[in-house]
JSON list of N, CA and C in Angstrom, two decimals:
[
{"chain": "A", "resi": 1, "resn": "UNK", "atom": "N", "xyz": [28.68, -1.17, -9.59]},
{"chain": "A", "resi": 1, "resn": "UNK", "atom": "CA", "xyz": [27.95, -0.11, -8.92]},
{"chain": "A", "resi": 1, "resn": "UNK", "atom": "C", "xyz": [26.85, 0.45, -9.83]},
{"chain": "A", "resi": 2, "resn": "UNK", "atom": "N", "xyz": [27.31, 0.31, -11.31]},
{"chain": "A", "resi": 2, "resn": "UNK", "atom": "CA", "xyz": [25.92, 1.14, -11.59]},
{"chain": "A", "resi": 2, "resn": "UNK", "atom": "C", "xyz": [25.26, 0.21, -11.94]},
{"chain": "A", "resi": 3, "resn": "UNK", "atom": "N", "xyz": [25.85, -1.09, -12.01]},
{"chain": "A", "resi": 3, "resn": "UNK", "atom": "CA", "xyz": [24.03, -1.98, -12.46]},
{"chain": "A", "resi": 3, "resn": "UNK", "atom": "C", "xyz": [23.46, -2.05, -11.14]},
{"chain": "A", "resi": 4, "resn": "UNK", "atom": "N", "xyz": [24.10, -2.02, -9.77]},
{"chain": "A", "resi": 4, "resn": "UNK", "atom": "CA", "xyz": [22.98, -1.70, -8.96]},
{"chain": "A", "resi": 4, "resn": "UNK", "atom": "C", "xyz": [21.90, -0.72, -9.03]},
{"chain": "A", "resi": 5, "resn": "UNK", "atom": "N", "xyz": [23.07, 0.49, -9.24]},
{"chain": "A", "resi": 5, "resn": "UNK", "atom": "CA", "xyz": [21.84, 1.62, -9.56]},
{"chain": "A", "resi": 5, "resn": "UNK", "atom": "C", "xyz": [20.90, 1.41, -10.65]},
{"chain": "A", "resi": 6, "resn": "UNK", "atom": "N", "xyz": [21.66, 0.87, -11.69]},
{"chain": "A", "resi": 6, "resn": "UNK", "atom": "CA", "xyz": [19.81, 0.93, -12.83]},
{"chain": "A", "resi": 6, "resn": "UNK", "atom": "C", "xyz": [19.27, -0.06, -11.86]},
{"chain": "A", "resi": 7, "resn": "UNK", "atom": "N", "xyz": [18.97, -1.10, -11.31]},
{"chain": "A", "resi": 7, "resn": "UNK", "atom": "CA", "xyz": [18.30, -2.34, -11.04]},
{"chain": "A", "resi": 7, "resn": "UNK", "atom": "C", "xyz": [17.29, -1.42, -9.47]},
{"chain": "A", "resi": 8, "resn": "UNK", "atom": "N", "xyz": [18.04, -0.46, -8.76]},
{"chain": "A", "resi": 8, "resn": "UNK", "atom": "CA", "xyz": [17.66, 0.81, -7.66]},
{"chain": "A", "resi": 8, "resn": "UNK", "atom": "C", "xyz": [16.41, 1.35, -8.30]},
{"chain": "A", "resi": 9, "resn": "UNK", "atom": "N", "xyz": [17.15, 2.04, -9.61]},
{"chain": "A", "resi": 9, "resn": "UNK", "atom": "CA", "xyz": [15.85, 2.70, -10.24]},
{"chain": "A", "resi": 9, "resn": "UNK", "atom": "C", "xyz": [15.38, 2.21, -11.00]},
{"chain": "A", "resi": 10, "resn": "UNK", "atom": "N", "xyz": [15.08, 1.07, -11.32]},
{"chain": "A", "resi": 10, "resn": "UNK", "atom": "CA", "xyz": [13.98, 0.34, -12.05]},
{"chain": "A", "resi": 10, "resn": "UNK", "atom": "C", "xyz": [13.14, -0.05, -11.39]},
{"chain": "A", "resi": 11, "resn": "UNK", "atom": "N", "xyz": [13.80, -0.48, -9.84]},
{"chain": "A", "resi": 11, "resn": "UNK", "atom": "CA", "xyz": [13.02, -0.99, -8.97]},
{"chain": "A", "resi": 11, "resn": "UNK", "atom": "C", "xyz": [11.40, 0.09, -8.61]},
{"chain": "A", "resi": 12, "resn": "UNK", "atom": "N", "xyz": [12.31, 1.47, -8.15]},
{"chain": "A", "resi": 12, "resn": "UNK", "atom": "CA", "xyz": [11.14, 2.21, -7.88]},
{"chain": "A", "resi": 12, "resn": "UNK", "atom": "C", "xyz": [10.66, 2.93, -8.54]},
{"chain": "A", "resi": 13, "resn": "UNK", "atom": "N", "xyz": [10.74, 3.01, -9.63]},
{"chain": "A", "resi": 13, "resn": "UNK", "atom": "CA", "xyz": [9.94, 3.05, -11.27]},
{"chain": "A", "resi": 13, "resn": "UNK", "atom": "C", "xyz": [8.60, 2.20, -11.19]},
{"chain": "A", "resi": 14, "resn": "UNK", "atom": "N", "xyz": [8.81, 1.04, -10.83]},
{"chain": "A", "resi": 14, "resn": "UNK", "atom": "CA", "xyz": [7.74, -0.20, -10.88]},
{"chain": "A", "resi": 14, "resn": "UNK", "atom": "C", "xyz": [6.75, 0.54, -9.63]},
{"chain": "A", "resi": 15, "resn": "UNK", "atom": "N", "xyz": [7.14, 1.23, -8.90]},
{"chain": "A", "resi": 15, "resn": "UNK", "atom": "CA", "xyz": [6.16, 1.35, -7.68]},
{"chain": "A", "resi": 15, "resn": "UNK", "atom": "C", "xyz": [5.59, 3.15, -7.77]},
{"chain": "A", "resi": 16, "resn": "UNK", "atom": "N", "xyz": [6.13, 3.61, -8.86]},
{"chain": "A", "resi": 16, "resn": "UNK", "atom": "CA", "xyz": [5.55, 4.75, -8.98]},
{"chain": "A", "resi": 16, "resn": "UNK", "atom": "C", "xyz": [4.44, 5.23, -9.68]},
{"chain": "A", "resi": 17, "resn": "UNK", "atom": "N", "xyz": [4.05, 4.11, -10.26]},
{"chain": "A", "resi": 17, "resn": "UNK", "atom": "CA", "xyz": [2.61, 3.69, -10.80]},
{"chain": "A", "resi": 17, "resn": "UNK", "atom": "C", "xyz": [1.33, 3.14, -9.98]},
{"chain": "A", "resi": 18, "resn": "UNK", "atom": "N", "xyz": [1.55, 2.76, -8.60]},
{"chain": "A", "resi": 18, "resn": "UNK", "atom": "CA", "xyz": [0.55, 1.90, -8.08]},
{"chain": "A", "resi": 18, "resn": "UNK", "atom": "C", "xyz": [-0.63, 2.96, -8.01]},
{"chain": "A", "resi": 19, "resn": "UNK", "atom": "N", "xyz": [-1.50, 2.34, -8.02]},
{"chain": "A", "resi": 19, "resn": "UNK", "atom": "CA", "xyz": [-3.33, 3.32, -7.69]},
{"chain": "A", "resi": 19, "resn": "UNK", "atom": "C", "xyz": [-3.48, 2.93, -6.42]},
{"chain": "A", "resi": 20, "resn": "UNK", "atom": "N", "xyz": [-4.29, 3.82, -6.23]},
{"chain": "A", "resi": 20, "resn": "UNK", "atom": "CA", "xyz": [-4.56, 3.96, -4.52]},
{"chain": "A", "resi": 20, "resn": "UNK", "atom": "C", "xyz": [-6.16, 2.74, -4.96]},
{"chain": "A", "resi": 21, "resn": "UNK", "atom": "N", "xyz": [-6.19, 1.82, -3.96]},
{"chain": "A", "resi": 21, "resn": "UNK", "atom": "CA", "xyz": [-7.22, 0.85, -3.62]},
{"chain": "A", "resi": 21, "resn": "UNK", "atom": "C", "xyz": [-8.53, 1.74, -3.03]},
{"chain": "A", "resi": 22, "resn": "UNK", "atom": "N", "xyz": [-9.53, 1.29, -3.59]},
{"chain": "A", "resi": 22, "resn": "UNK", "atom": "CA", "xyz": [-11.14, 2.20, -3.19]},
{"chain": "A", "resi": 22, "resn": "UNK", "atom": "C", "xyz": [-10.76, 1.88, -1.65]},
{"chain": "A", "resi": 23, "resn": "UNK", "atom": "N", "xyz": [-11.80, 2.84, -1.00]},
{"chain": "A", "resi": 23, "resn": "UNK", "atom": "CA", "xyz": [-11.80, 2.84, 0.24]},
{"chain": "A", "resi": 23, "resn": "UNK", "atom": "C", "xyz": [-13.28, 1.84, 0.73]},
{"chain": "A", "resi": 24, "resn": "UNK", "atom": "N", "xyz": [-13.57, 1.09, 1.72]},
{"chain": "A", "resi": 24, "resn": "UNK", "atom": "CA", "xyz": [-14.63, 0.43, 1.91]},
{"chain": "A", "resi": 24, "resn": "UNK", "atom": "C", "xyz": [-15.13, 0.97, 3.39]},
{"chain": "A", "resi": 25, "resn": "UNK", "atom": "N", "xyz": [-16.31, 1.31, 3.01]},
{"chain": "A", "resi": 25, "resn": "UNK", "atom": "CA", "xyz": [-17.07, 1.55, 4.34]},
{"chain": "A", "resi": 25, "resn": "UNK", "atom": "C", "xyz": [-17.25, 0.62, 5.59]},
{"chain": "A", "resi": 26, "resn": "UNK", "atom": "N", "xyz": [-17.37, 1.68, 6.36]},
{"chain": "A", "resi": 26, "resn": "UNK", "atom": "CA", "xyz": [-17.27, 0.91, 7.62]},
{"chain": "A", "resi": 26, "resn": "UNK", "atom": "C", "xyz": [-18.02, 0.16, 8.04]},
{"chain": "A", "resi": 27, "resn": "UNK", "atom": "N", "xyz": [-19.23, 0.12, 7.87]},
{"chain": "A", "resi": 27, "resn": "UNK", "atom": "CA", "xyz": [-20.51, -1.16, 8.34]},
{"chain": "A", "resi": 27, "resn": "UNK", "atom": "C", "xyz": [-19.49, -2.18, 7.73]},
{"chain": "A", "resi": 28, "resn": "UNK", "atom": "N", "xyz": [-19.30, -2.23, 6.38]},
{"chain": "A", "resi": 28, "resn": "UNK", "atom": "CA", "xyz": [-18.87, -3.68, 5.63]},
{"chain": "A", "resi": 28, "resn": "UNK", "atom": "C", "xyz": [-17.84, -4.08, 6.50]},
{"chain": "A", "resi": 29, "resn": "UNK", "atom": "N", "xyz": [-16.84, -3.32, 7.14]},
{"chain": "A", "resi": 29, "resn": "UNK", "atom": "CA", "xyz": [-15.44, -3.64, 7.48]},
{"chain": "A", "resi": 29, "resn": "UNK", "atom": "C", "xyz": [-15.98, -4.40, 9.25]},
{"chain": "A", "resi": 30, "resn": "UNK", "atom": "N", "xyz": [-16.67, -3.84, 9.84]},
{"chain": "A", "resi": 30, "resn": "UNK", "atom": "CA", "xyz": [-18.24, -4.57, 10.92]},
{"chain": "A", "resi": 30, "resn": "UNK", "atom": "C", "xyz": [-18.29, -5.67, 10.43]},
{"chain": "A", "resi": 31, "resn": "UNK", "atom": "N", "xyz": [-19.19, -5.96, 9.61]},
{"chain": "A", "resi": 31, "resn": "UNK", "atom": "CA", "xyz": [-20.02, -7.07, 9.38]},
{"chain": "A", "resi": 31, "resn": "UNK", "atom": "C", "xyz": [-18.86, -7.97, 8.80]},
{"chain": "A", "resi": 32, "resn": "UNK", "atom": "N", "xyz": [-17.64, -7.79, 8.11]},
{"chain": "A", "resi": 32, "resn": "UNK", "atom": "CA", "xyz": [-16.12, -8.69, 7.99]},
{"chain": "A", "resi": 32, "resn": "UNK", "atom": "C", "xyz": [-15.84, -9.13, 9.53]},
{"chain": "A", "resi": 33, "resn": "UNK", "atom": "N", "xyz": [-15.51, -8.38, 10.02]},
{"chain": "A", "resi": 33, "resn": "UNK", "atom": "CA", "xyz": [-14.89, -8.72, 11.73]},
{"chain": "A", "resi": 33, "resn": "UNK", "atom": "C", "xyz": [-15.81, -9.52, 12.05]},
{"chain": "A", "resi": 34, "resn": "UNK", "atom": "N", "xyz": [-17.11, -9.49, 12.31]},
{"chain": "A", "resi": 34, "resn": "UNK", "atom": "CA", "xyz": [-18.09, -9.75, 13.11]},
{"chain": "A", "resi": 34, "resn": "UNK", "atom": "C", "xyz": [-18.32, -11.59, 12.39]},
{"chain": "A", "resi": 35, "resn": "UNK", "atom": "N", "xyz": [-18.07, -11.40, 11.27]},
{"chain": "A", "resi": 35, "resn": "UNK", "atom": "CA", "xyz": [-18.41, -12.88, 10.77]},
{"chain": "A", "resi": 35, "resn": "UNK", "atom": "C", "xyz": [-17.09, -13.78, 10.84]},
{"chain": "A", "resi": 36, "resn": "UNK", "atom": "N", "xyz": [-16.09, -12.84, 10.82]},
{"chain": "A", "resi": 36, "resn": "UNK", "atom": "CA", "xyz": [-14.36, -13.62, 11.59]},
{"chain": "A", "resi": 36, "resn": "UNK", "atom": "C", "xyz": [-13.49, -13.99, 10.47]},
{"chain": "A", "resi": 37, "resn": "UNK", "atom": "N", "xyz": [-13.67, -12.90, 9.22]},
{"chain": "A", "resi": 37, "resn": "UNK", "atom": "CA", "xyz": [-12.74, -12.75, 8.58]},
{"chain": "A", "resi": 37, "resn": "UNK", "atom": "C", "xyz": [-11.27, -11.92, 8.70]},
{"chain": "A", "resi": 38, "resn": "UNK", "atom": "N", "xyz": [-10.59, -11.83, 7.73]},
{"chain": "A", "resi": 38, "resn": "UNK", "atom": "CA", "xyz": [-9.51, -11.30, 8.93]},
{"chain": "A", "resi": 38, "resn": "UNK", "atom": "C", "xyz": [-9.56, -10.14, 7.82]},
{"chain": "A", "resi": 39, "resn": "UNK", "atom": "N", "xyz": [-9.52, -8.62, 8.48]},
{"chain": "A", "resi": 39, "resn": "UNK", "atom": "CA", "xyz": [-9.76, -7.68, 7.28]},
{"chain": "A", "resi": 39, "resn": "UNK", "atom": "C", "xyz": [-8.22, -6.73, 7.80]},
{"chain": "A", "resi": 40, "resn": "UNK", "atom": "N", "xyz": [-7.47, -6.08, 6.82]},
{"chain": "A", "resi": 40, "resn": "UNK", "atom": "CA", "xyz": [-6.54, -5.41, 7.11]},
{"chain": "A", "resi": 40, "resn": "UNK", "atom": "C", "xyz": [-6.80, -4.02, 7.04]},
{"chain": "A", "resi": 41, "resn": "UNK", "atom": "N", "xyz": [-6.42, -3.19, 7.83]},
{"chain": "A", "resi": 41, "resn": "UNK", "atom": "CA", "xyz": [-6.72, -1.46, 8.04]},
{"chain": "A", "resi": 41, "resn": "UNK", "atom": "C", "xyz": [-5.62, -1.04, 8.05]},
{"chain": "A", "resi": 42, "resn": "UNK", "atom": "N", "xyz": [-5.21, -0.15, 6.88]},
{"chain": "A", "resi": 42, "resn": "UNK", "atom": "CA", "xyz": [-3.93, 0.70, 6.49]},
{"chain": "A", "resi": 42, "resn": "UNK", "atom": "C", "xyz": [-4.81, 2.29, 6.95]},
{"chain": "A", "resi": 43, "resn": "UNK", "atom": "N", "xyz": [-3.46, 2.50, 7.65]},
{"chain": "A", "resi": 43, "resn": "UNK", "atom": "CA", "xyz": [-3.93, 3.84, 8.60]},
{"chain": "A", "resi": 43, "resn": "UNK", "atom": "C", "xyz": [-2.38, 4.65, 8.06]},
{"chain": "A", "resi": 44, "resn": "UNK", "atom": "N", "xyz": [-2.81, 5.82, 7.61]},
{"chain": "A", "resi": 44, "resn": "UNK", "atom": "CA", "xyz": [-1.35, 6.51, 7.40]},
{"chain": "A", "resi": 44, "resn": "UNK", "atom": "C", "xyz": [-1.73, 8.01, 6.77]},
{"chain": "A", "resi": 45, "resn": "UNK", "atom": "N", "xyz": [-1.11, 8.38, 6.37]},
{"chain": "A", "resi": 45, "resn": "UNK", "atom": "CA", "xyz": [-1.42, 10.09, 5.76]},
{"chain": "A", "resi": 45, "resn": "UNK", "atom": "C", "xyz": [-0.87, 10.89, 4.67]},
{"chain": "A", "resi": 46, "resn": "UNK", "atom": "N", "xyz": [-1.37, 11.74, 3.74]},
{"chain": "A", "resi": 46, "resn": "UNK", "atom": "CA", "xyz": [-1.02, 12.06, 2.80]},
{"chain": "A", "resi": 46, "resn": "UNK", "atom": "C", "xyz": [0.40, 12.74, 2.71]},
{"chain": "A", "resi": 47, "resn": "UNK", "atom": "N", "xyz": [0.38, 13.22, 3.74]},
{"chain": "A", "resi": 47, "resn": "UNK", "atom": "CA", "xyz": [1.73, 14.07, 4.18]},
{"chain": "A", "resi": 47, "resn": "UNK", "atom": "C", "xyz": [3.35, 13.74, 4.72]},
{"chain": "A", "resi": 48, "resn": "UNK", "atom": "N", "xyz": [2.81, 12.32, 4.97]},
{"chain": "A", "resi": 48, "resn": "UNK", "atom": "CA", "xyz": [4.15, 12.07, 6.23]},
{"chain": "A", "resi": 48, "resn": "UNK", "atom": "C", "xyz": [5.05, 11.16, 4.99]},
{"chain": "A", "resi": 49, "resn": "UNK", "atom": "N", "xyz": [6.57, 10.93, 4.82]},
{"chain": "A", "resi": 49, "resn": "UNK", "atom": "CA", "xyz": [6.94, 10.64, 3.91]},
{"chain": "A", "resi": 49, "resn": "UNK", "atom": "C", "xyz": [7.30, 8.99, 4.35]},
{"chain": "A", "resi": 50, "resn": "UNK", "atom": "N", "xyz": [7.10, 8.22, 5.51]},
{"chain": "A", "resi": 50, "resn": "UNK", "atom": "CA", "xyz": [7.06, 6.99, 5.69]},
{"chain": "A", "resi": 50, "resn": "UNK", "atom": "C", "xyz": [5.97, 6.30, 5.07]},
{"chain": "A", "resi": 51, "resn": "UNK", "atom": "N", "xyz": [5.44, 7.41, 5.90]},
{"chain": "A", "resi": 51, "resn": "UNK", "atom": "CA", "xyz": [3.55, 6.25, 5.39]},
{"chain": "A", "resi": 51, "resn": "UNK", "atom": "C", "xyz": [3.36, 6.44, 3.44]},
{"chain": "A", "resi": 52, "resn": "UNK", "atom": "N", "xyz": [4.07, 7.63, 3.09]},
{"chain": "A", "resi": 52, "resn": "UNK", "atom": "CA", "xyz": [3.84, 7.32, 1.50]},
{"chain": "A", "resi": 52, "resn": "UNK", "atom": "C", "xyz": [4.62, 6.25, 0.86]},
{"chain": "A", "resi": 53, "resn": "UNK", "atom": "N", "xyz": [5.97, 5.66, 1.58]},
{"chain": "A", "resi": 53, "resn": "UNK", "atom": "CA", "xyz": [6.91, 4.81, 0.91]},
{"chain": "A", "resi": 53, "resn": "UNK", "atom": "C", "xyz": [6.10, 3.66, 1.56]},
{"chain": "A", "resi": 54, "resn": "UNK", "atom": "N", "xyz": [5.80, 3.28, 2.94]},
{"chain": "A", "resi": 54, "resn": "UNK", "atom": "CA", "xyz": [5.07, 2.31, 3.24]},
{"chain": "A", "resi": 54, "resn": "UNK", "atom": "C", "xyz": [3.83, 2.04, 2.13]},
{"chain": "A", "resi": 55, "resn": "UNK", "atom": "N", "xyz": [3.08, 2.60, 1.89]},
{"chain": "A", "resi": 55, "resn": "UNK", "atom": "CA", "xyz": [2.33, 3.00, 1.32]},
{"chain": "A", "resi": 55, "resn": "UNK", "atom": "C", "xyz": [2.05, 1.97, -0.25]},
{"chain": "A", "resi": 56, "resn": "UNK", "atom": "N", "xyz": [3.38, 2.51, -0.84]},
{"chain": "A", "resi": 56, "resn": "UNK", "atom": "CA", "xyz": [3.04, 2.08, -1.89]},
{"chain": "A", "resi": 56, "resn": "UNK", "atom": "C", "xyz": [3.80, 0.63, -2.34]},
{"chain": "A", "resi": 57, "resn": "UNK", "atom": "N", "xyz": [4.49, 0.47, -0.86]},
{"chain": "A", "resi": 57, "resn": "UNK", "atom": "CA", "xyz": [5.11, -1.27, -0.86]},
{"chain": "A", "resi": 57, "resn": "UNK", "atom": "C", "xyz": [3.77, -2.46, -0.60]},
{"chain": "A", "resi": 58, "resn": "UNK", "atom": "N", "xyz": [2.49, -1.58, 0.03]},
{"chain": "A", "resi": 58, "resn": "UNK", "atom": "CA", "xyz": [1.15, -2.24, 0.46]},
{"chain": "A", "resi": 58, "resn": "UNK", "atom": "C", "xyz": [0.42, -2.52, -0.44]},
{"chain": "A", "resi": 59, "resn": "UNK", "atom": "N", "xyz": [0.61, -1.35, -1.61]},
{"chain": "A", "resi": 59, "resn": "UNK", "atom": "CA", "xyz": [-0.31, -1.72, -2.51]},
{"chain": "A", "resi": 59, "resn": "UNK", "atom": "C", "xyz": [0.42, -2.93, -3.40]},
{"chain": "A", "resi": 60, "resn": "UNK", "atom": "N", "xyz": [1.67, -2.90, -3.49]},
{"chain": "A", "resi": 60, "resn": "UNK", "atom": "CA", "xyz": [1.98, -3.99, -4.26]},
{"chain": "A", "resi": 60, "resn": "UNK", "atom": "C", "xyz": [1.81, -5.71, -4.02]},
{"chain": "A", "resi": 61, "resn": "UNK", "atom": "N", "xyz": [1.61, -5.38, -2.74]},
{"chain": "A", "resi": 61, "resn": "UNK", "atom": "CA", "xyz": [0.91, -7.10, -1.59]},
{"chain": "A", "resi": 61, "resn": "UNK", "atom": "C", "xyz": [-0.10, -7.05, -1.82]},
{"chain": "A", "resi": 62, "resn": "UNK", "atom": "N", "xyz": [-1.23, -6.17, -1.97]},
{"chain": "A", "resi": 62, "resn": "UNK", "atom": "CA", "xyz": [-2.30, -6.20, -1.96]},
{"chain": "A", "resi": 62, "resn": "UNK", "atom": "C", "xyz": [-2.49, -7.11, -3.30]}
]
C-alpha cells in the first residue's frame, strides 16, 4: 500500500510542473483548418477543478 502511494505521489509531482502552452491566434488557427491540417482546441477554465486536472494531463501529450 504505501509503494502505491509514493509511486500516487510521484506520479502527480511530475505534472505539477507543466507550463501552460502560448496561446495562437485565431487567423493562424483559420488558415490551419482551411489548408486541412488537423489543429486541436482545448477549451476549459481557470476555475473549474476538472478542466485544471484535464488540463495538465494535455499538456503532457502535447
Amino acid at each position: 500500500m504505501k509503494q502505491l502511494l509514493f509511486v500516487l505521489l510521484f506520479t502527480l509531482s511530475l505534472f505539477a510542473d507543466a507550463k501552460m502552452l502560448p496561446s495562437t491566434p485565431f487567423n493562424e488557427i483559420q488558415k490551419a483548418i482551411a489548408s486541412g491540417k488537423r489543429v486541436l482546441v482545448e477549451v476549459g477554465s481557470d476555475h473549474c477543478l476538472s478542466c485544471q486536472k484535464m488540463g495538465k494531463l494535455l499538456y503532457t501529450i502535447k
